[in-house]
């Protein structure tokens, strides 16, 4: 019985990580859905953004407040059920609200529905992947004796550094938990705009062209997935069809038949006619 009481009053680390991940994903799905409904002209009943006068309070503000509050309470209180799980969920909600506007607090301007706003979706994907590995019990580095682990850790860090230089950030994260994925990414071509490509592909046009083709193909797939998850940027949305038909330019150029185009009788002829009548 004491063992059961201890287990129920002190939740495990993986359990808390699962609660954080649930709150994180749930808040991100909710706030993205809310933003897309507010953006849609067909949904007029959905409430708008939180404002105070002319001030628009972004939801990352509420996320930061939740992160600070839950972080302080997590350090200042004992981990007992169910309050620790509640703090974990609230911490995850705060993280979801904050990372959903990652592009905004990275650039200090509202780019939520701009092309740069895709960075928020990518940041959420990276954070969710990392949290998922922690929940299932994966560790970034292998366990074992120091003689066997240290060389593997050094090799893994070198591979991660190469992937970061090649602009493959998501693959760099995966390589921490699945090293073979990183080995494949380190061997393949770098992304065309990365530091690796600028330094090593400048004198090799064929390799740069091949990297550009692969990068464009990957970007199309990534953007399509990001549009499904987070919504399409405003600049790429198709304009709504106009209710009024546009005037035909060809018809505007053709002069319409009008009586004004007929030459008016000259006023000088009238006096002559009157004189003829007088005769």
mmCIF file of N, CA and C in Angstrom, residues 59 78 91 244:
data_model
loop_
_atom_site.group_PDB
_atom_site.id
_atom_site.type_symbol
_atom_site.label_atom_id
_atom_site.label_comp_id
_atom_site.label_asym_id
_atom_site.label_seq_id
_atom_site.Cartn_x
_atom_site.Cartn_y
_atom_site.Cartn_z
ATOM 1 N N UNK A 59 -1.748 35.910 -29.019
ATOM 2 C CA UNK A 59 -1.879 34.789 -28.082
ATOM 3 C C UNK A 59 -0.538 34.318 -27.545
ATOM 4 N N UNK A 78 5.833 21.123 -4.435
ATOM 5 C CA UNK A 78 6.180 19.708 -4.507
ATOM 6 C C UNK A 78 5.385 19.026 -5.624
ATOM 7 N N UNK A 91 1.609 24.135 -18.847
ATOM 8 C CA UNK A 91 2.903 24.479 -19.443
ATOM 9 C C UNK A 91 2.905 24.143 -20.933
ATOM 10 N N UNK A 244 -19.598 41.311 -59.759
ATOM 11 C CA UNK A 244 -19.928 42.093 -60.932
ATOM 12 C C UNK A 244 -18.989 41.711 -62.063
#
